[in-house]
CSV table of C-alpha atoms (C1' of nucleotides) in Angstrom, one decimal:
chain,number,residue,atom,x,y,z
A,1,MET,CA,-9.6,-26.4,26.3
A,2,THR,CA,-13.2,-25.2,25.6
A,3,ALA,CA,-14.8,-24.6,22.4
A,4,PRO,CA,-14.4,-21.0,22.6
A,5,ASP,CA,-11.0,-21.1,23.5
A,6,ALA,CA,-10.0,-23.5,20.4
A,7,ALA,CA,-12.0,-21.3,18.4
A,8,ASP,CA,-10.1,-18.2,19.2
A,9,LEU,CA,-6.7,-20.2,19.3
A,10,LYS,CA,-7.9,-21.0,15.5
A,11,ARG,CA,-8.6,-17.7,14.7
A,12,ASP,CA,-5.3,-16.0,15.8
A,13,GLN,CA,-3.4,-18.8,13.9
A,14,ILE,CA,-5.3,-17.7,10.7
A,15,LEU,CA,-4.8,-13.7,11.6
A,16,ALA,CA,-0.9,-14.6,12.3
A,17,ALA,CA,-0.7,-16.7,8.9
A,18,ALA,CA,-2.4,-14.0,6.8
A,19,SER,CA,-0.1,-11.0,8.7
A,20,ARG,CA,3.0,-12.8,7.6
A,21,VAL,CA,1.9,-13.4,4.0
A,22,ILE,CA,0.6,-9.8,3.6
A,23,ALA,CA,3.7,-8.4,5.2
A,24,GLU,CA,5.8,-10.5,3.0
A,25,ARG,CA,3.6,-10.0,-0.4
A,26,GLY,CA,1.9,-7.1,-0.4
A,27,TYR,CA,-1.9,-6.9,0.4
A,28,HIS,CA,-2.7,-7.0,-3.3
A,29,ALA,CA,-0.8,-9.6,-4.3
A,30,THR,CA,-1.7,-11.8,-1.5
A,31,ASN,CA,-4.6,-14.1,-2.2
A,32,ILE,CA,-6.8,-16.5,0.0
A,33,ALA,CA,-4.8,-19.5,-1.2
A,34,ASP,CA,-1.4,-18.1,-0.1
A,35,ILE,CA,-2.8,-17.5,3.4
A,36,ALA,CA,-4.3,-21.1,3.4
A,37,ARG,CA,-1.1,-22.5,2.3
A,38,GLU,CA,0.8,-20.8,5.0
A,39,LEU,CA,-1.5,-22.2,7.5
A,40,GLY,CA,-1.4,-25.7,6.2
A,41,ALA,CA,-5.4,-25.6,6.1
A,42,GLY,CA,-8.1,-25.7,3.5
A,43,HIS,CA,-9.5,-22.7,1.8
A,44,GLY,CA,-12.8,-22.6,2.8
A,45,THR,CA,-11.6,-22.8,6.6
A,46,PHE,CA,-10.6,-19.3,6.2
A,47,TYR,CA,-14.2,-18.3,5.8
A,48,ARG,CA,-15.5,-19.7,9.1
A,49,TYR,CA,-13.3,-17.2,10.9
A,50,PHE,CA,-13.3,-14.2,9.0
A,51,LYS,CA,-15.7,-12.8,6.5
A,52,ASN,CA,-13.4,-12.1,3.9
A,53,LYS,CA,-10.0,-11.0,2.5
A,54,HIS,CA,-10.7,-7.4,3.2
A,55,ASP,CA,-11.9,-8.3,6.7
A,56,ILE,CA,-8.7,-10.2,7.5
A,57,ALA,CA,-6.4,-7.5,6.1
A,58,VAL,CA,-8.2,-4.8,8.1
A,59,GLN,CA,-7.9,-6.9,11.3
A,60,ALA,CA,-4.0,-7.7,10.7
A,61,VAL,CA,-3.3,-4.0,10.3
A,62,ASP,CA,-5.3,-2.7,13.0
A,63,ARG,CA,-3.3,-5.5,15.4
A,64,ALA,CA,-0.2,-3.9,14.3
A,65,MET,CA,-1.3,-0.3,14.7
A,66,ARG,CA,-2.3,-1.2,18.5
A,67,ARG,CA,1.1,-2.9,18.8
A,68,ILE,CA,2.7,0.4,17.4
A,69,ALA,CA,0.5,2.4,20.1
A,70,GLU,CA,1.6,0.2,22.7
A,71,ALA,CA,5.1,0.8,22.2
A,72,LEU,CA,4.3,4.6,22.8
A,73,ALA,CA,2.4,4.4,25.9
A,74,ASP,CA,3.9,5.5,29.3
A,75,GLU,CA,5.7,8.4,28.2
A,76,PRO,CA,3.0,11.4,29.3
A,77,PRO,CA,3.7,14.6,27.3
A,78,GLU,CA,3.7,16.7,30.2
A,79,VAL,CA,6.3,14.9,32.5
A,80,ALA,CA,9.4,16.4,31.4
A,81,THR,CA,10.8,19.7,33.1
A,82,SER,CA,14.0,19.9,31.5
A,83,LEU,CA,15.6,19.4,28.2
A,84,ASP,CA,17.8,16.5,29.5
A,85,GLU,CA,14.5,14.8,30.4
A,86,TYR,CA,12.9,15.5,27.2
A,87,ARG,CA,15.8,14.4,25.7
A,88,ALA,CA,15.8,10.9,27.6
A,89,GLN,CA,12.4,10.7,27.1
A,90,VAL,CA,12.7,10.8,23.3
A,91,THR,CA,15.6,8.5,23.5
A,92,ARG,CA,13.5,5.7,24.9
A,93,ILE,CA,10.7,6.6,22.6
A,94,ALA,CA,13.0,6.2,19.9
A,95,HIS,CA,14.7,3.1,21.0
A,96,ARG,CA,11.6,1.3,21.7
A,97,LEU,CA,10.2,2.2,18.3
A,98,PHE,CA,12.7,1.2,16.5
A,99,ASP,CA,13.7,-1.8,18.5
A,100,LEU,CA,10.0,-2.9,17.5
A,101,VAL,CA,10.9,-2.7,14.1
A,102,ILE,CA,13.7,-4.9,14.5
A,103,ALA,CA,12.0,-7.5,16.5
A,104,GLU,CA,8.6,-7.8,14.8
A,105,PRO,CA,9.3,-6.7,11.0
A,106,VAL,CA,5.8,-8.2,10.4
A,107,VAL,CA,4.1,-5.8,12.6
A,108,ALA,CA,6.2,-2.9,11.0
A,109,ARG,CA,5.5,-3.6,7.6
A,110,LEU,CA,1.9,-4.0,8.2
A,111,PHE,CA,1.7,-0.7,10.1
A,112,PHE,CA,4.1,1.4,7.7
A,113,PHE,CA,3.4,-0.2,4.3
A,114,GLU,CA,0.4,-2.2,4.2
A,115,ALA,CA,-2.0,0.0,6.4
A,116,ALA,CA,-2.4,2.5,3.6
A,117,ALA,CA,-2.4,0.2,0.7
A,118,ILE,CA,-5.7,-1.8,1.0
A,119,ASN,CA,-7.9,0.8,-0.3
A,120,ARG,CA,-8.8,4.7,0.0
A,121,GLU,CA,-10.5,4.6,3.2
A,122,ARG,CA,-8.0,3.1,4.8
A,123,ALA,CA,-5.4,5.0,3.5
A,124,GLU,CA,-7.3,7.9,5.1
A,125,ARG,CA,-7.3,6.0,8.1
A,126,PHE,CA,-3.6,5.4,8.3
A,127,HIS,CA,-3.1,9.3,7.8
A,128,ALA,CA,-5.6,10.0,10.6
A,129,ALA,CA,-3.4,7.8,12.7
A,130,LEU,CA,-0.2,9.5,11.6
A,131,ASP,CA,-1.7,12.9,12.5
A,132,ASP,CA,-2.8,11.8,15.9
A,133,LEU,CA,1.0,10.3,16.4
A,134,GLY,CA,1.8,14.0,15.4
A,135,SER,CA,-0.4,15.5,17.3
A,136,PHE,CA,1.1,13.3,20.4
A,137,THR,CA,4.4,14.7,19.4
A,138,ALA,CA,3.3,18.1,19.5
A,139,ALA,CA,2.0,17.9,23.0
A,140,TYR,CA,5.6,17.0,23.9
A,141,ILE,CA,6.7,20.4,22.1
A,142,ARG,CA,4.2,22.3,23.7
A,143,ASN,CA,5.0,21.2,27.1
A,144,GLY,CA,8.9,22.2,26.6
A,145,GLN,CA,7.8,25.6,25.3
A,146,ARG,CA,5.5,26.3,28.2
A,147,ARG,CA,8.2,25.3,30.6
A,148,GLY,CA,11.0,27.0,28.4
A,149,PHE,CA,13.4,24.3,27.6
A,150,LEU,CA,12.1,24.4,23.8
A,151,ARG,CA,12.1,27.2,21.5
A,152,ALA,CA,9.1,28.9,21.4
A,153,GLU,CA,9.1,30.2,17.6
A,154,VAL,CA,8.1,26.6,16.2
A,155,ASP,CA,5.0,25.2,15.3
A,156,PRO,CA,4.1,22.3,17.2
A,157,GLU,CA,1.8,20.8,14.7
A,158,VAL,CA,4.5,21.2,12.0
A,159,ILE,CA,7.2,19.6,14.2
A,160,GLY,CA,4.9,16.9,15.5
A,161,LEU,CA,4.3,15.6,11.5
A,162,ALA,CA,7.9,16.2,10.2
A,163,LEU,CA,9.3,13.9,13.2
A,164,ASN,CA,6.4,11.5,11.9
A,165,GLY,CA,8.4,11.7,8.6
A,166,VAL,CA,11.5,11.1,10.3
A,167,ILE,CA,10.4,7.9,12.1
A,168,LEU,CA,8.7,6.5,9.0
A,169,ALA,CA,11.8,7.0,7.2
A,170,GLY,CA,13.8,5.4,10.1
A,171,ALA,CA,11.6,2.4,10.1
A,172,ALA,CA,11.7,2.0,6.6
A,173,ARG,CA,15.6,1.9,6.8
A,174,MET,CA,15.8,-0.5,9.5
A,175,LEU,CA,13.7,-2.9,7.6
A,176,ARG,CA,16.0,-3.3,4.7
A,177,VAL,CA,19.9,-3.1,6.3
A,178,SER,CA,21.5,-6.1,7.2
A,179,ASP,CA,22.6,-4.8,10.5
A,180,PRO,CA,19.3,-3.1,12.1
A,181,ALA,CA,20.7,-2.5,15.4
A,182,ALA,CA,23.6,-0.8,14.1
A,183,GLU,CA,21.6,1.5,12.1
A,184,ARG,CA,19.3,2.3,14.8
A,185,ASP,CA,22.1,3.4,16.7
A,186,ARG,CA,23.2,5.7,14.0
A,187,TRP,CA,19.7,7.2,13.8
A,188,VAL,CA,19.3,8.0,17.2
A,189,ASP,CA,22.7,9.8,17.5
A,190,SER,CA,22.1,11.7,14.4
A,191,VAL,CA,18.4,12.4,14.6
A,192,LEU,CA,18.7,13.5,18.2
A,193,THR,CA,21.3,15.8,17.5
A,194,LEU,CA,19.2,17.2,14.6
A,195,MET,CA,16.3,17.8,16.7
A,196,PHE,CA,17.6,19.5,19.8
A,197,HIS,CA,20.6,21.3,18.3
A,198,GLY,CA,20.5,21.5,14.4
A,199,LEU,CA,22.9,21.4,12.0
A,200,ALA,CA,24.3,24.7,12.3
A,201,SER,CA,27.8,24.2,13.7
B,1,MET,CA,0.2,17.2,-38.1
B,2,THR,CA,2.4,13.9,-39.2
B,3,ALA,CA,1.4,10.4,-38.1
B,4,PRO,CA,4.1,10.4,-35.6
B,5,ASP,CA,3.1,13.5,-34.0
B,6,ALA,CA,-0.6,12.4,-33.9
B,7,ALA,CA,0.5,9.4,-32.2
B,8,ASP,CA,2.4,11.0,-29.9
B,9,LEU,CA,-0.2,13.5,-28.8
B,10,LYS,CA,-2.9,10.5,-28.7
B,11,ARG,CA,-0.4,8.5,-26.2
B,12,ASP,CA,0.3,11.6,-24.2
B,13,GLN,CA,-3.4,12.2,-23.8
B,14,ILE,CA,-3.9,8.6,-22.6
B,15,LEU,CA,-1.3,8.9,-20.3
B,16,ALA,CA,-2.6,12.3,-19.0
B,17,ALA,CA,-5.9,10.6,-18.4
B,18,ALA,CA,-4.7,7.6,-16.6
B,19,SER,CA,-2.3,9.7,-14.4
B,20,ARG,CA,-5.3,11.7,-13.4
B,21,VAL,CA,-7.5,8.4,-12.7
B,22,ILE,CA,-4.5,6.6,-11.3
B,23,ALA,CA,-3.8,9.7,-8.9
B,24,GLU,CA,-7.6,10.0,-7.8
B,25,ARG,CA,-8.2,6.4,-7.2
B,26,GLY,CA,-5.0,4.6,-6.6
B,27,TYR,CA,-3.5,2.2,-9.1
B,28,HIS,CA,-5.4,-1.2,-7.5
B,29,ALA,CA,-8.6,0.5,-7.9
B,30,THR,CA,-8.3,2.0,-11.1
B,31,ASN,CA,-9.5,-0.2,-14.2
B,32,ILE,CA,-9.1,0.3,-17.9
B,33,ALA,CA,-12.7,1.4,-18.2
B,34,ASP,CA,-12.2,4.2,-16.2
B,35,ILE,CA,-9.4,5.4,-18.1
B,36,ALA,CA,-11.1,5.3,-21.3
B,37,ARG,CA,-13.9,6.9,-19.7
B,38,GLU,CA,-11.9,10.0,-18.7
B,39,LEU,CA,-10.5,9.8,-22.2
B,40,GLY,CA,-13.7,9.7,-23.8
B,41,ALA,CA,-12.6,6.7,-25.8
B,42,GLY,CA,-13.2,3.0,-26.5
B,43,HIS,CA,-11.6,0.8,-24.3
B,44,GLY,CA,-9.6,-1.1,-26.8
B,45,THR,CA,-8.0,2.4,-28.2
B,46,PHE,CA,-5.9,2.2,-24.9
B,47,TYR,CA,-4.0,-1.1,-26.1
B,48,ARG,CA,-3.0,0.4,-29.2
B,49,TYR,CA,-0.9,2.7,-27.5
B,50,PHE,CA,0.3,1.0,-24.3
B,51,LYS,CA,1.0,-2.5,-23.6
B,52,ASN,CA,-1.1,-3.1,-20.4
B,53,LYS,CA,-2.1,-1.5,-17.2
B,54,HIS,CA,1.0,-2.2,-15.5
B,55,ASP,CA,2.9,-0.4,-18.6
B,56,ILE,CA,0.8,2.8,-18.6
B,57,ALA,CA,1.0,2.9,-14.4
B,58,VAL,CA,4.8,2.4,-14.6
B,59,GLN,CA,5.0,5.6,-17.3
B,60,ALA,CA,2.9,7.5,-15.6
B,61,VAL,CA,4.8,7.1,-12.2
B,62,ASP,CA,8.3,7.2,-14.3
B,63,ARG,CA,7.3,10.7,-15.8
B,64,ALA,CA,6.1,11.9,-12.2
B,65,MET,CA,9.6,10.9,-10.8
B,66,ARG,CA,11.3,12.6,-13.7
B,67,ARG,CA,9.2,15.8,-13.1
B,68,ILE,CA,10.3,15.9,-9.3
B,69,ALA,CA,13.8,15.1,-10.2
B,70,GLU,CA,13.5,18.3,-12.6
B,71,ALA,CA,12.5,20.3,-9.5
B,72,LEU,CA,15.6,19.8,-7.7
B,73,ALA,CA,17.9,20.3,-10.9
B,74,ASP,CA,20.1,23.6,-10.7
B,75,GLU,CA,21.0,23.6,-7.1
B,76,PRO,CA,24.4,21.9,-7.0
B,77,PRO,CA,25.4,20.7,-3.6
B,78,GLU,CA,29.0,22.1,-3.6
B,79,VAL,CA,28.2,25.4,-4.2
B,80,ALA,CA,27.3,27.2,-0.5
B,81,THR,CA,30.2,28.2,1.1
B,82,SER,CA,28.4,29.4,4.4
B,83,LEU,CA,25.5,29.0,6.2
B,84,ASP,CA,23.3,31.6,4.9
B,85,GLU,CA,24.1,30.3,1.3
B,86,TYR,CA,23.0,27.0,2.4
B,87,ARG,CA,20.1,28.1,4.1
B,88,ALA,CA,19.0,30.1,1.0
B,89,GLN,CA,19.4,27.2,-1.3
B,90,VAL,CA,17.4,24.9,1.1
B,91,THR,CA,14.7,27.4,1.5
B,92,ARG,CA,14.7,27.4,-2.7
B,93,ILE,CA,14.6,23.6,-2.9
B,94,ALA,CA,11.7,23.4,-0.3
B,95,HIS,CA,9.7,26.1,-1.9
B,96,ARG,CA,10.2,24.6,-5.2
B,97,LEU,CA,9.1,21.2,-4.3
B,98,PHE,CA,6.2,22.2,-2.3
B,99,ASP,CA,5.1,24.4,-4.9
B,100,LEU,CA,5.2,21.6,-7.3
B,101,VAL,CA,3.2,19.6,-4.8
B,102,ILE,CA,0.6,22.5,-4.6
B,103,ALA,CA,0.4,23.4,-8.4
B,104,GLU,CA,0.7,19.6,-9.9
B,105,PRO,CA,-1.2,17.3,-7.2
B,106,VAL,CA,-1.4,14.4,-9.6
B,107,VAL,CA,2.5,14.2,-10.4
B,108,ALA,CA,2.9,14.5,-6.4
B,109,ARG,CA,0.4,11.8,-5.7
B,110,LEU,CA,1.4,9.6,-8.3
B,111,PHE,CA,4.8,10.0,-6.9
B,112,PHE,CA,4.8,9.8,-3.3
B,113,PHE,CA,1.7,7.5,-3.0
B,114,GLU,CA,1.3,5.3,-6.3
B,115,ALA,CA,4.8,4.5,-7.0
B,116,ALA,CA,5.4,2.3,-4.5
B,117,ALA,CA,1.8,0.8,-4.8
B,118,ILE,CA,1.6,-1.0,-8.1
B,119,ASN,CA,3.7,-4.2,-7.1
B,120,ARG,CA,7.0,-5.1,-4.8
B,121,GLU,CA,9.3,-4.4,-7.6
B,122,ARG,CA,8.0,-1.1,-8.0
B,123,ALA,CA,8.2,-0.5,-4.2
B,124,GLU,CA,11.8,-1.1,-4.2
B,125,ARG,CA,12.4,1.0,-7.2
B,126,PHE,CA,10.5,4.0,-5.3
B,127,HIS,CA,12.9,3.3,-1.9
B,128,ALA,CA,15.9,3.5,-4.4
B,129,ALA,CA,14.8,6.8,-5.7
B,130,LEU,CA,14.4,8.1,-2.3
B,131,ASP,CA,18.0,6.9,-1.5
B,132,ASP,CA,19.3,8.7,-4.3
B,133,LEU,CA,17.2,11.6,-2.7
B,134,GLY,CA,18.9,11.0,0.4
B,135,SER,CA,22.3,10.9,-0.9
B,136,PHE,CA,21.9,13.7,-2.8
B,137,THR,CA,20.9,15.4,0.5
B,138,ALA,CA,23.9,14.1,2.3
B,139,ALA,CA,26.1,15.6,-0.5
B,140,TYR,CA,24.8,18.7,0.9
B,141,ILE,CA,25.8,18.3,4.5
B,142,ARG,CA,28.9,17.0,3.8
B,143,ASN,CA,29.8,20.2,1.7
B,144,GLY,CA,28.8,22.2,4.9
B,145,GLN,CA,30.8,19.8,7.0
B,146,ARG,CA,33.9,20.2,4.9
B,147,ARG,CA,33.4,24.2,4.7
B,148,GLY,CA,32.7,24.3,8.6
B,149,PHE,CA,29.2,25.6,8.6
B,150,LEU,CA,27.5,22.5,9.4
B,151,ARG,CA,28.4,20.3,12.7
B,152,ALA,CA,30.7,17.5,12.2
B,153,GLU,CA,29.4,14.7,14.2
B,154,VAL,CA,26.0,14.1,12.5
B,155,ASP,CA,25.9,11.1,9.9
B,156,PRO,CA,25.2,12.9,6.3
B,157,GLU,CA,23.5,9.6,4.9
B,158,VAL,CA,21.1,9.7,8.1
B,159,ILE,CA,20.3,13.3,8.1
B,160,GLY,CA,19.7,12.9,4.3
B,161,LEU,CA,17.3,10.1,4.8
B,162,ALA,CA,15.5,11.7,7.8
B,163,LEU,CA,14.9,15.0,5.8
B,164,ASN,CA,13.6,12.8,2.9
B,165,GLY,CA,10.9,11.5,5.5
B,166,VAL,CA,10.1,15.3,6.5
B,167,ILE,CA,9.7,16.2,2.7
B,168,LEU,CA,6.9,13.1,2.6
B,169,ALA,CA,5.2,14.1,5.4
B,170,GLY,CA,5.2,17.8,4.6
B,171,ALA,CA,3.9,16.7,0.7
B,172,ALA,CA,1.3,14.7,2.2
B,173,ARG,CA,0.2,17.4,4.2
B,174,MET,CA,-0.1,19.9,1.3
B,175,LEU,CA,-2.2,17.4,-0.8
B,176,ARG,CA,-4.5,17.4,2.1
B,177,VAL,CA,-5.4,20.8,3.6
B,178,SER,CA,-7.5,23.5,2.4
B,179,ASP,CA,-4.7,26.4,2.0
B,180,PRO,CA,-1.8,24.7,1.2
B,181,ALA,CA,0.2,27.6,0.4
B,182,ALA,CA,-0.3,28.7,3.9
B,183,GLU,CA,0.8,25.3,5.2
B,184,ARG,CA,3.8,25.4,3.1
B,185,ASP,CA,5.1,28.6,4.7
B,186,ARG,CA,4.3,27.2,8.0
B,187,TRP,CA,6.4,24.1,7.2
B,188,VAL,CA,9.1,26.3,5.8
B,189,ASP,CA,9.4,28.4,8.7
B,190,SER,CA,9.5,25.6,11.4
B,191,VAL,CA,11.4,23.1,9.5
B,192,LEU,CA,14.3,25.2,8.6
B,193,THR,CA,14.7,26.4,12.3
B,194,LEU,CA,14.5,22.7,13.2
B,195,MET,CA,16.9,21.7,10.9
B,196,PHE,CA,19.4,24.5,11.3
B,197,HIS,CA,19.2,25.3,14.9
B,198,GLY,CA,17.1,22.5,16.5
B,199,LEU,CA,14.3,22.6,19.2
B,200,ALA,CA,16.3,23.5,22.3
B,201,SER,CA,15.7,27.1,23.2
C,1,DG,C1',-15.6,-50.7,26.1
C,2,DC,C1',-17.6,-50.3,21.7
C,3,DG,C1',-20.8,-48.6,18.2
C,4,DA,C1',-23.9,-45.4,16.6
C,5,DG,C1',-25.6,-40.8,16.0
C,6,DC,C1',-24.9,-36.0,15.9
C,7,DA,C1',-23.1,-31.6,15.6
C,8,DG,C1',-19.7,-28.7,13.9
C,9,DA,C1',-15.3,-28.2,11.8
C,10,DA,C1',-12.8,-28.6,7.5
C,11,DT,C1',-12.2,-29.4,2.6
C,12,DG,C1',-11.9,-28.2,-2.1
C,13,DA,C1',-14.8,-28.5,-6.6
C,14,DC,C1',-17.3,-25.2,-8.3
C,15,DA,C1',-20.1,-21.3,-9.2
C,16,DC,C1',-19.7,-16.5,-10.0
C,17,DG,C1',-18.1,-12.0,-10.4
C,18,DT,C1',-15.1,-9.0,-12.3
C,19,DC,C1',-11.7,-7.0,-15.2
C,20,DA,C1',-7.9,-7.1,-18.5
C,21,DT,C1',-7.1,-7.9,-23.0
C,22,DT,C1',-8.6,-9.5,-27.8
C,23,DC,C1',-11.1,-9.2,-31.8
C,24,DC,C1',-13.8,-7.7,-35.6
C,25,DG,C1',-16.9,-4.9,-37.6
C,26,DT,C1',-17.2,0.1,-38.9
C,27,DG,C1',-16.0,4.5,-40.5
C,28,DA,C1',-13.2,7.8,-42.0
C,29,DG,C1',-9.3,9.4,-44.8
C,30,DC,C1',-6.3,8.9,-48.5
D,1,DG,C1',-10.9,0.5,-52.9
D,2,DC,C1',-7.7,0.0,-49.5
D,3,DT,C1',-5.8,1.1,-44.8
D,4,DC,C1',-5.9,2.2,-40.2
D,5,DA,C1',-7.8,3.9,-35.9
D,6,DC,C1',-11.5,3.0,-33.3
D,7,DG,C1',-15.2,1.5,-30.0
D,8,DG,C1',-17.7,-1.7,-27.6
D,9,DA,C1',-18.6,-6.7,-27.5
D,10,DA,C1',-16.7,-11.0,-26.5
D,11,DT,C1',-13.5,-13.7,-24.2
D,12,DG,C1',-10.8,-16.3,-21.0
D,13,DA,C1',-8.2,-15.8,-16.7
D,14,DC,C1',-8.0,-15.3,-12.2
D,15,DG,C1',-9.2,-14.7,-7.5
D,16,DT,C1',-13.0,-14.9,-4.0
D,17,DG,C1',-16.7,-16.8,-1.9
D,18,DT,C1',-20.2,-20.7,-1.6
D,19,DC,C1',-21.7,-24.9,-0.5
D,20,DA,C1',-22.2,-29.9,-0.6
D,21,DT,C1',-19.5,-33.5,1.3
D,22,DT,C1',-16.2,-35.5,4.4
D,23,DC,C1',-14.3,-36.1,8.6
D,24,DT,C1',-13.3,-36.1,13.5
D,25,DG,C1',-14.6,-35.7,18.2
D,26,DC,C1',-17.9,-36.3,21.4
D,27,DT,C1',-22.1,-38.1,23.8
D,28,DC,C1',-25.1,-41.7,24.8
D,29,DG,C1',-27.2,-46.1,25.1
D,30,DC,C1',-26.5,-51.2,25.0
DNA sequence: GCGAGCAGAATGACACGTCATTCCGTGAGC
DNA sequence: GCTCACGGAATGACGTGTCATTCTGCTCGC
């Protein structure tokens, strides 16, 4: 192993340890000694690889954000040509996202809870990321409106942001129940019905 | 003015100052000196009325929670007998809640952003409060299902929590735009359409 | 192969800054 | 004069970050 590789590995180990501790305790209740203990290393080692506490938290959160963004790739908004295709797309996206929450709770906790918690600037950045996600969803709505399979009278931007809220609520739920896979299925069923057909009987 | 009244007034003034500062800066970035400055008082005065920083934040947040809960009173879940009545109820609730967010941004910020931020125990309490709100909404869904005007196949608990997510997303939005009243109207229109009739055309 | 020297990684004691909380002198009201 | 509320300086706890020291692995010369 060459020196750059060994340093990268060490850096990743520290970042993973920090991610676990911050996800578990929250950023503000985490201190450097906690991270060092989780790593099984000395306190000052940390500063060889990261500038300070803020730096590592930002990097942990940004990595979690990238991980979430990956889960949303491969589903281009303009390809669905019918309600069934769009519904299948939403089903895949929902499963992928909720499965990520279940499989990688540290990533989920960092994204959904800690990303806004570090300071005000990071909260704004998190909200901007949610706005991007909402705009991404709005692009699907507009595609469906253009092709005629989604209703024209709703505001795509509002629906995009509202569905963000549903995702956040679902993810928070899935992080807290004893059988997250069953909870995911309950959510996907009911939320898709709500989303496409509404509550009116 | 009697001594208890004067002390209560002073206490309320401190609590209001703290609420403003915490809502503006966030709990963790707020210090006692900031609150004292906002109040135009000495630093140590604070401790004559509140135990410590945590105590005042908890009281500010709990007061905001009570304020939100008041906005939801007077809409009993079992009274709607038709879709139109329920829709009117939801419209009133949505307006009342979003109008509160617009009129009292300090209350809204404390509830939606700071309630979970203080520490882990308070985050759990916030989630429990959201669960209660979700259960309250689920009671409306069950009433509609029982009476036949809402579809039977959705899970009321899931829908209750999902609509929580929509409320949170809407509130966050309304706290950030330049014309919140216009944004509220956009939201109420589209979200009610989504909620009752879905997106399918 | 062994030992010495070197470079860089690791460590943890310590310095420092911050801020929550306490304390005490002062002034106002009774 | 006495009591109590107040203001702000003082205090001490705590966490972050620094740096002197030690450790370890590698290379080179004998």
